[in-house]
Amino acid sequence: MSAPLFLIVEDNAINLELARDLLELEGFQVLSARDAVEGCRLARQCQPDLILMDISLPGMDGLAATRQLKGDPATAGIPVVALTAHAMRGDEPAALLAGCDGYLSKPINTRAFAGTLRAWLKPQTKSPQPSLVNTL
Ligand code: MN
């Protein structure tokens, strides 16, 4: 089974490289896009296991991109985690309203980042059923 594939949509080069490094260190595969149009195209084409979506992007923003992804049967099932920078401005509730499955606040917490994102991945294999033998 291949490593989970992440798509990072982020226009800020420093944030993008930090997120990429943290995910690659974890053994994940990483694709990236610097704007929403490219991000949506890559999502359809490559079917990542999770999309990390910056909200503030040039042109189409991350909220509009998420609505587009969630409205397209080809991409609706892919978890989208927003990367928000403006908690006080209401980006986090807006991200959930747009259809994001969750959000992470910037600045990125380097220690918790990959582990937190792992929790949003869909289970790739059925976990073994707990044995009932011991309870009978
Ligand atoms: Mn941005």
Coordinates of N, CA and C and ligand atoms in Angstrom, one line a residue:
M1 N 0.8 -1.2 0.0 CA 0.0 0.0 0.0 C 0.9 1.2 0.0
S2 N 0.6 2.2 -0.9 CA 1.4 3.4 -1.0 C 1.1 4.3 0.1
A3 N 2.0 5.2 0.3 CA 1.9 6.3 1.4 C 0.7 7.2 1.0
P4 N 0.0 7.7 2.0 CA -1.0 8.7 1.7 C -0.5 9.9 0.9
L5 N -1.4 10.3 0.0 CA -1.0 11.5 -0.8 C -1.7 12.7 -0.3
F6 N -1.0 13.7 0.0 CA -1.5 15.0 0.4 C -1.4 16.0 -0.7
L7 N -2.4 16.9 -0.9 CA -2.4 18.0 -1.8 C -2.4 19.3 -0.9
I8 N -1.4 20.1 -1.0 CA -1.3 21.4 -0.3 C -1.6 22.5 -1.3
V9 N -2.6 23.3 -1.0 CA -2.9 24.5 -1.8 C -2.6 25.7 -1.0
E10 N -1.5 26.3 -1.3 CA -1.0 27.4 -0.5 C -0.1 28.3 -1.4
D11 N -0.4 29.6 -1.3 CA 0.3 30.6 -2.2 C 1.6 31.1 -1.5
N12 N 1.7 30.9 -0.2 CA 2.9 31.4 0.5 C 4.0 30.4 0.5
A13 N 5.1 30.7 -0.1 CA 6.1 29.8 -0.4 C 6.7 29.2 0.9
I14 N 6.8 30.0 1.9 CA 7.4 29.5 3.2 C 6.5 28.5 3.9
N15 N 5.2 28.9 3.9 CA 4.3 27.9 4.5 C 4.2 26.7 3.7
L16 N 4.2 26.8 2.4 CA 4.1 25.6 1.6 C 5.3 24.7 1.8
E17 N 6.5 25.2 1.8 CA 7.7 24.4 2.0 C 7.7 23.8 3.4
L18 N 7.3 24.5 4.4 CA 7.2 24.0 5.8 C 6.3 22.8 5.8
A19 N 5.1 23.0 5.3 CA 4.1 21.9 5.3 C 4.6 20.7 4.5
R20 N 5.2 21.0 3.4 CA 5.7 19.9 2.6 C 6.7 19.1 3.4
D21 N 7.7 19.8 4.0 CA 8.8 19.2 4.7 C 8.2 18.3 5.8
L22 N 7.3 18.9 6.6 CA 6.7 18.1 7.7 C 6.0 16.9 7.3
L23 N 5.3 17.0 6.2 CA 4.5 15.8 5.7 C 5.5 14.7 5.1
E24 N 6.5 15.2 4.4 CA 7.4 14.3 3.8 C 8.3 13.6 4.8
L25 N 8.6 14.3 5.9 CA 9.3 13.7 7.0 C 8.5 12.5 7.6
E26 N 7.2 12.6 7.5 CA 6.3 11.6 8.1 C 6.1 10.5 7.1
G27 N 6.7 10.6 5.9 CA 6.6 9.5 4.9 C 5.5 9.7 4.0
F28 N 4.8 10.8 4.0 CA 3.6 11.0 3.1 C 4.1 11.5 1.8
Q29 N 3.3 11.3 0.8 CA 3.6 11.9 -0.6 C 2.9 13.3 -0.6
V30 N 3.5 14.2 -1.3 CA 2.9 15.6 -1.3 C 2.9 16.2 -2.7
L31 N 1.7 16.7 -3.1 CA 1.6 17.5 -4.3 C 1.3 18.9 -3.8
S32 N 1.6 19.9 -4.6 CA 1.2 21.2 -4.2 C 0.7 22.1 -5.4
A33 N -0.1 23.1 -5.0 CA -0.6 24.0 -6.0 C -0.5 25.4 -5.3
R34 N -0.3 26.4 -6.1 CA -0.1 27.8 -5.6 C -1.4 28.6 -5.7
D35 N -2.4 28.0 -6.4 CA -3.7 28.7 -6.5 C -4.8 27.7 -6.5
A36 N -6.0 28.2 -6.4 CA -7.2 27.3 -6.2 C -7.5 26.6 -7.5
V37 N -7.4 27.2 -8.6 CA -7.7 26.6 -9.9 C -6.8 25.4 -10.1
E38 N -5.5 25.6 -9.9 CA -4.6 24.5 -10.1 C -4.9 23.4 -9.0
G39 N -5.2 23.8 -7.8 CA -5.5 22.9 -6.7 C -6.7 22.0 -7.1
C40 N -7.8 22.6 -7.6 CA -9.0 21.8 -8.0 C -8.6 20.8 -9.1
R41 N -7.8 21.3 -10.0 CA -7.5 20.4 -11.2 C -6.7 19.2 -10.7
L42 N -5.7 19.5 -9.8 CA -4.9 18.4 -9.3 C -5.7 17.4 -8.4
A43 N -6.7 18.0 -7.7 CA -7.5 17.1 -6.9 C -8.3 16.1 -7.7
R44 N -8.9 16.7 -8.8 CA -9.6 15.8 -9.7 C -8.7 14.7 -10.4
Q45 N -7.6 15.2 -10.8 CA -6.7 14.3 -11.6 C -6.0 13.3 -10.7
C46 N -5.6 13.7 -9.5 CA -4.7 12.8 -8.7 C -5.4 12.2 -7.5
Q47 N -6.6 12.6 -7.2 CA -7.4 12.0 -6.1 C -6.5 11.8 -4.8
P48 N -6.1 13.0 -4.2 CA -5.3 12.9 -3.0 C -6.1 12.3 -1.9
D49 N -5.5 11.9 -0.8 CA -6.2 11.3 0.3 C -6.6 12.5 1.3
L50 N -6.0 13.6 1.1 CA -6.4 14.8 2.0 C -5.9 16.0 1.3
I51 N -6.7 17.1 1.4 CA -6.3 18.4 0.8 C -6.1 19.4 2.0
L52 N -5.0 20.0 2.0 CA -4.7 21.1 3.0 C -4.9 22.4 2.2
M53 N -5.9 23.2 2.6 CA -6.4 24.3 1.8 C -6.2 25.6 2.5
D54 N -5.3 26.5 2.0 CA -5.2 27.8 2.5 C -6.5 28.6 2.1
I55 N -6.9 29.5 3.0 CA -8.1 30.3 2.7 C -7.8 31.5 1.8
S56 N -6.8 32.2 2.1 CA -6.5 33.4 1.4 C -5.5 33.1 0.2
L57 N -6.1 33.1 -1.0 CA -5.3 32.7 -2.2 C -5.6 33.7 -3.3
P58 N -4.7 33.9 -4.2 CA -4.9 34.8 -5.3 C -6.0 34.3 -6.2
G59 N -6.9 35.2 -6.6 CA -8.0 34.7 -7.5 C -9.1 34.0 -6.6
M60 N -9.5 32.8 -7.0 CA -10.5 32.1 -6.2 C -9.9 31.8 -4.9
D61 N -10.6 32.1 -3.8 CA -10.1 31.8 -2.5 C -10.4 30.3 -2.1
G62 N -9.8 29.9 -0.9 CA -9.9 28.5 -0.5 C -11.3 28.1 -0.1
L63 N -12.2 29.1 0.3 CA -13.6 28.7 0.6 C -14.3 28.4 -0.7
A64 N -14.1 29.2 -1.7 CA -14.8 28.9 -3.0 C -14.3 27.6 -3.6
A65 N -13.0 27.4 -3.5 CA -12.4 26.1 -4.0 C -13.0 24.9 -3.2
T66 N -13.1 25.1 -1.9 CA -13.7 23.9 -1.2 C -15.1 23.7 -1.6
R67 N -15.9 24.7 -1.8 CA -17.3 24.5 -2.2 C -17.3 23.8 -3.6
Q68 N -16.4 24.2 -4.5 CA -16.3 23.6 -5.8 C -16.0 22.1 -5.6
L69 N -15.0 21.8 -4.8 CA -14.5 20.4 -4.6 C -15.7 19.5 -4.0
K70 N -16.4 20.1 -3.0 CA -17.4 19.4 -2.3 C -18.7 19.2 -3.2
G71 N -18.8 20.1 -4.2 CA -19.9 20.0 -5.1 C -19.7 19.1 -6.3
D72 N -18.5 18.6 -6.5 CA -18.1 17.8 -7.6 C -18.0 16.3 -7.2
P73 N -18.9 15.5 -7.7 CA -18.8 14.1 -7.2 C -17.4 13.4 -7.3
A74 N -16.6 13.9 -8.2 CA -15.3 13.4 -8.4 C -14.3 13.7 -7.3
T75 N -14.7 14.7 -6.5 CA -13.8 15.1 -5.4 C -14.5 15.3 -4.1
A76 N -15.8 15.1 -4.1 CA -16.6 15.4 -2.8 C -16.1 14.6 -1.6
G77 N -15.6 13.4 -1.9 CA -15.2 12.5 -0.8 C -13.9 12.8 -0.2
I78 N -13.1 13.7 -0.8 CA -11.8 13.9 -0.3 C -11.8 14.9 0.9
P79 N -11.3 14.5 2.1 CA -11.3 15.5 3.2 C -10.5 16.7 2.9
V80 N -11.1 17.9 3.3 CA -10.4 19.2 3.1 C -10.2 19.8 4.5
V81 N -8.9 20.1 4.8 CA -8.6 20.8 6.0 C -8.1 22.2 5.7
A82 N -8.8 23.2 6.2 CA -8.5 24.6 5.9 C -7.3 25.0 6.8
L83 N -6.4 25.8 6.2 CA -5.3 26.4 6.8 C -5.7 27.8 7.1
T84 N -6.0 28.2 8.3 CA -6.6 29.5 8.5 C -5.6 30.4 9.3
A85 N -5.6 31.6 9.0 CA -4.7 32.6 9.6 C -5.4 33.6 10.4
H86 N -6.7 33.7 10.2 CA -7.4 34.9 10.8 C -8.6 34.4 11.7
A87 N -8.2 33.8 12.8 CA -9.3 33.3 13.7 C -10.2 34.4 14.1
M88 N -9.7 35.6 14.4 CA -10.5 36.6 14.8 C -11.5 37.1 13.7
R89 N -11.1 36.9 12.5 CA -12.0 37.4 11.4 C -13.1 36.4 11.0
G90 N -13.1 35.2 11.7 CA -14.1 34.3 11.4 C -13.8 33.3 10.3
D91 N -12.6 33.1 9.9 CA -12.2 32.2 8.9 C -12.6 30.8 9.3
E92 N -12.5 30.4 10.6 CA -12.7 29.0 11.0 C -14.2 28.6 10.8
P93 N -15.2 29.4 11.3 CA -16.5 29.0 11.0 C -16.8 29.1 9.5
A94 N -16.2 30.0 8.8 CA -16.5 30.2 7.4 C -16.0 28.9 6.7
A95 N -14.8 28.4 7.1 CA -14.3 27.2 6.5 C -15.2 26.0 6.7
L96 N -15.8 25.9 7.8 CA -16.7 24.7 8.1 C -17.9 24.9 7.3
L97 N -18.4 26.1 7.2 CA -19.6 26.4 6.4 C -19.4 26.1 4.9
A98 N -18.2 26.3 4.4 CA -17.9 26.1 3.0 C -17.7 24.6 2.7
G99 N -17.7 23.8 3.8 CA -17.6 22.3 3.6 C -16.3 21.7 4.0
C100 N -15.4 22.5 4.6 CA -14.1 21.9 5.0 C -14.4 20.9 6.2
D101 N -13.6 19.9 6.3 CA -13.8 18.9 7.3 C -13.2 19.3 8.6
G102 N -12.3 20.3 8.6 CA -11.7 20.8 9.8 C -10.8 21.9 9.4
Y103 N -10.1 22.4 10.4 CA -9.1 23.5 10.1 C -7.9 23.4 11.0
L104 N -6.8 24.0 10.6 CA -5.6 24.2 11.4 C -5.3 25.7 11.3
S105 N -4.9 26.2 12.5 CA -4.6 27.6 12.5 C -3.1 27.8 12.2
K106 N -2.8 28.9 11.4 CA -1.4 29.3 11.2 C -1.1 30.2 12.3
P107 N 0.2 30.3 12.8 CA 1.3 29.6 12.3 C 1.2 28.1 12.5
I108 N 1.8 27.3 11.6 CA 1.8 25.9 11.7 C 2.6 25.4 13.0
N109 N 1.9 24.6 13.7 CA 2.6 23.9 14.9 C 3.4 22.8 14.4
T110 N 4.7 22.9 14.3 CA 5.5 21.9 13.6 C 5.5 20.6 14.3
R111 N 5.3 20.6 15.6 CA 5.3 19.3 16.3 C 4.0 18.5 16.1
A112 N 2.9 19.2 16.0 CA 1.6 18.5 16.0 C 1.1 18.3 14.6
F113 N 1.7 19.0 13.6 CA 1.1 19.1 12.3 C 0.7 17.8 11.6
A114 N 1.8 16.9 11.4 CA 1.5 15.7 10.7 C 0.6 14.8 11.4
G115 N 0.8 14.7 12.7 CA -0.1 13.8 13.5 C -1.5 14.2 13.5
T116 N -1.7 15.6 13.5 CA -3.1 16.1 13.5 C -3.7 15.8 12.1
L117 N -3.0 16.0 11.1 CA -3.5 15.7 9.7 C -3.8 14.2 9.5
R118 N -3.0 13.4 10.1 CA -3.2 11.9 10.0 C -4.6 11.5 10.5
A119 N -5.0 12.3 11.5 CA -6.3 11.9 12.1 C -7.5 12.2 11.1
W120 N -7.3 13.1 10.1 CA -8.3 13.4 9.2 C -8.3 12.4 8.0
L121 N -7.3 11.6 7.9 CA -7.3 10.6 6.7 C -8.3 9.6 6.9
K122 N -8.9 9.2 5.8 CA -9.9 8.1 5.9 C -9.1 6.8 6.2
P123 N -9.7 5.9 7.0 CA -9.0 4.6 7.2 C -8.8 4.0 5.8
Q124 N -7.6 3.5 5.6 CA -7.3 2.9 4.3 C -7.6 1.4 4.3
T125 N -7.5 0.9 5.4 CA -7.8 -0.6 5.5 C -8.8 -0.8 6.6
K126 N -9.5 -1.8 6.6 CA -10.4 -2.2 7.7 C -9.6 -2.5 8.9
S127 N -9.9 -1.9 10.0 CA -9.2 -2.3 11.2 C -9.8 -3.7 11.6
P128 N -8.9 -4.5 12.2 CA -9.3 -5.8 12.6 C -10.5 -5.7 13.6
Q129 N -11.4 -6.6 13.5 CA -12.5 -6.5 14.5 C -12.0 -7.0 15.8
P130 N -12.3 -6.3 16.9 CA -11.9 -6.8 18.2 C -12.5 -8.2 18.5
S131 N -11.7 -9.0 19.0 CA -12.2 -10.4 19.3 C -13.2 -10.3 20.5
L132 N -14.2 -11.1 20.4 CA -15.2 -11.1 21.5 C -14.9 -12.2 22.4
V133 N -13.9 -13.1 22.1 CA -13.7 -14.3 22.8 C -13.5 -14.0 24.3
N134 N -12.7 -13.0 24.6 CA -12.4 -12.7 26.0 C -13.6 -12.2 26.8
T135 N -14.6 -11.8 26.1 CA -15.8 -11.2 26.8 C -16.9 -12.2 27.0
L136 N -16.7 -13.4 26.3 CA -17.8 -14.3 26.4 C -17.8 -15.2 27.7
Ligands
MN1 MN -2.4 32.6 1.4

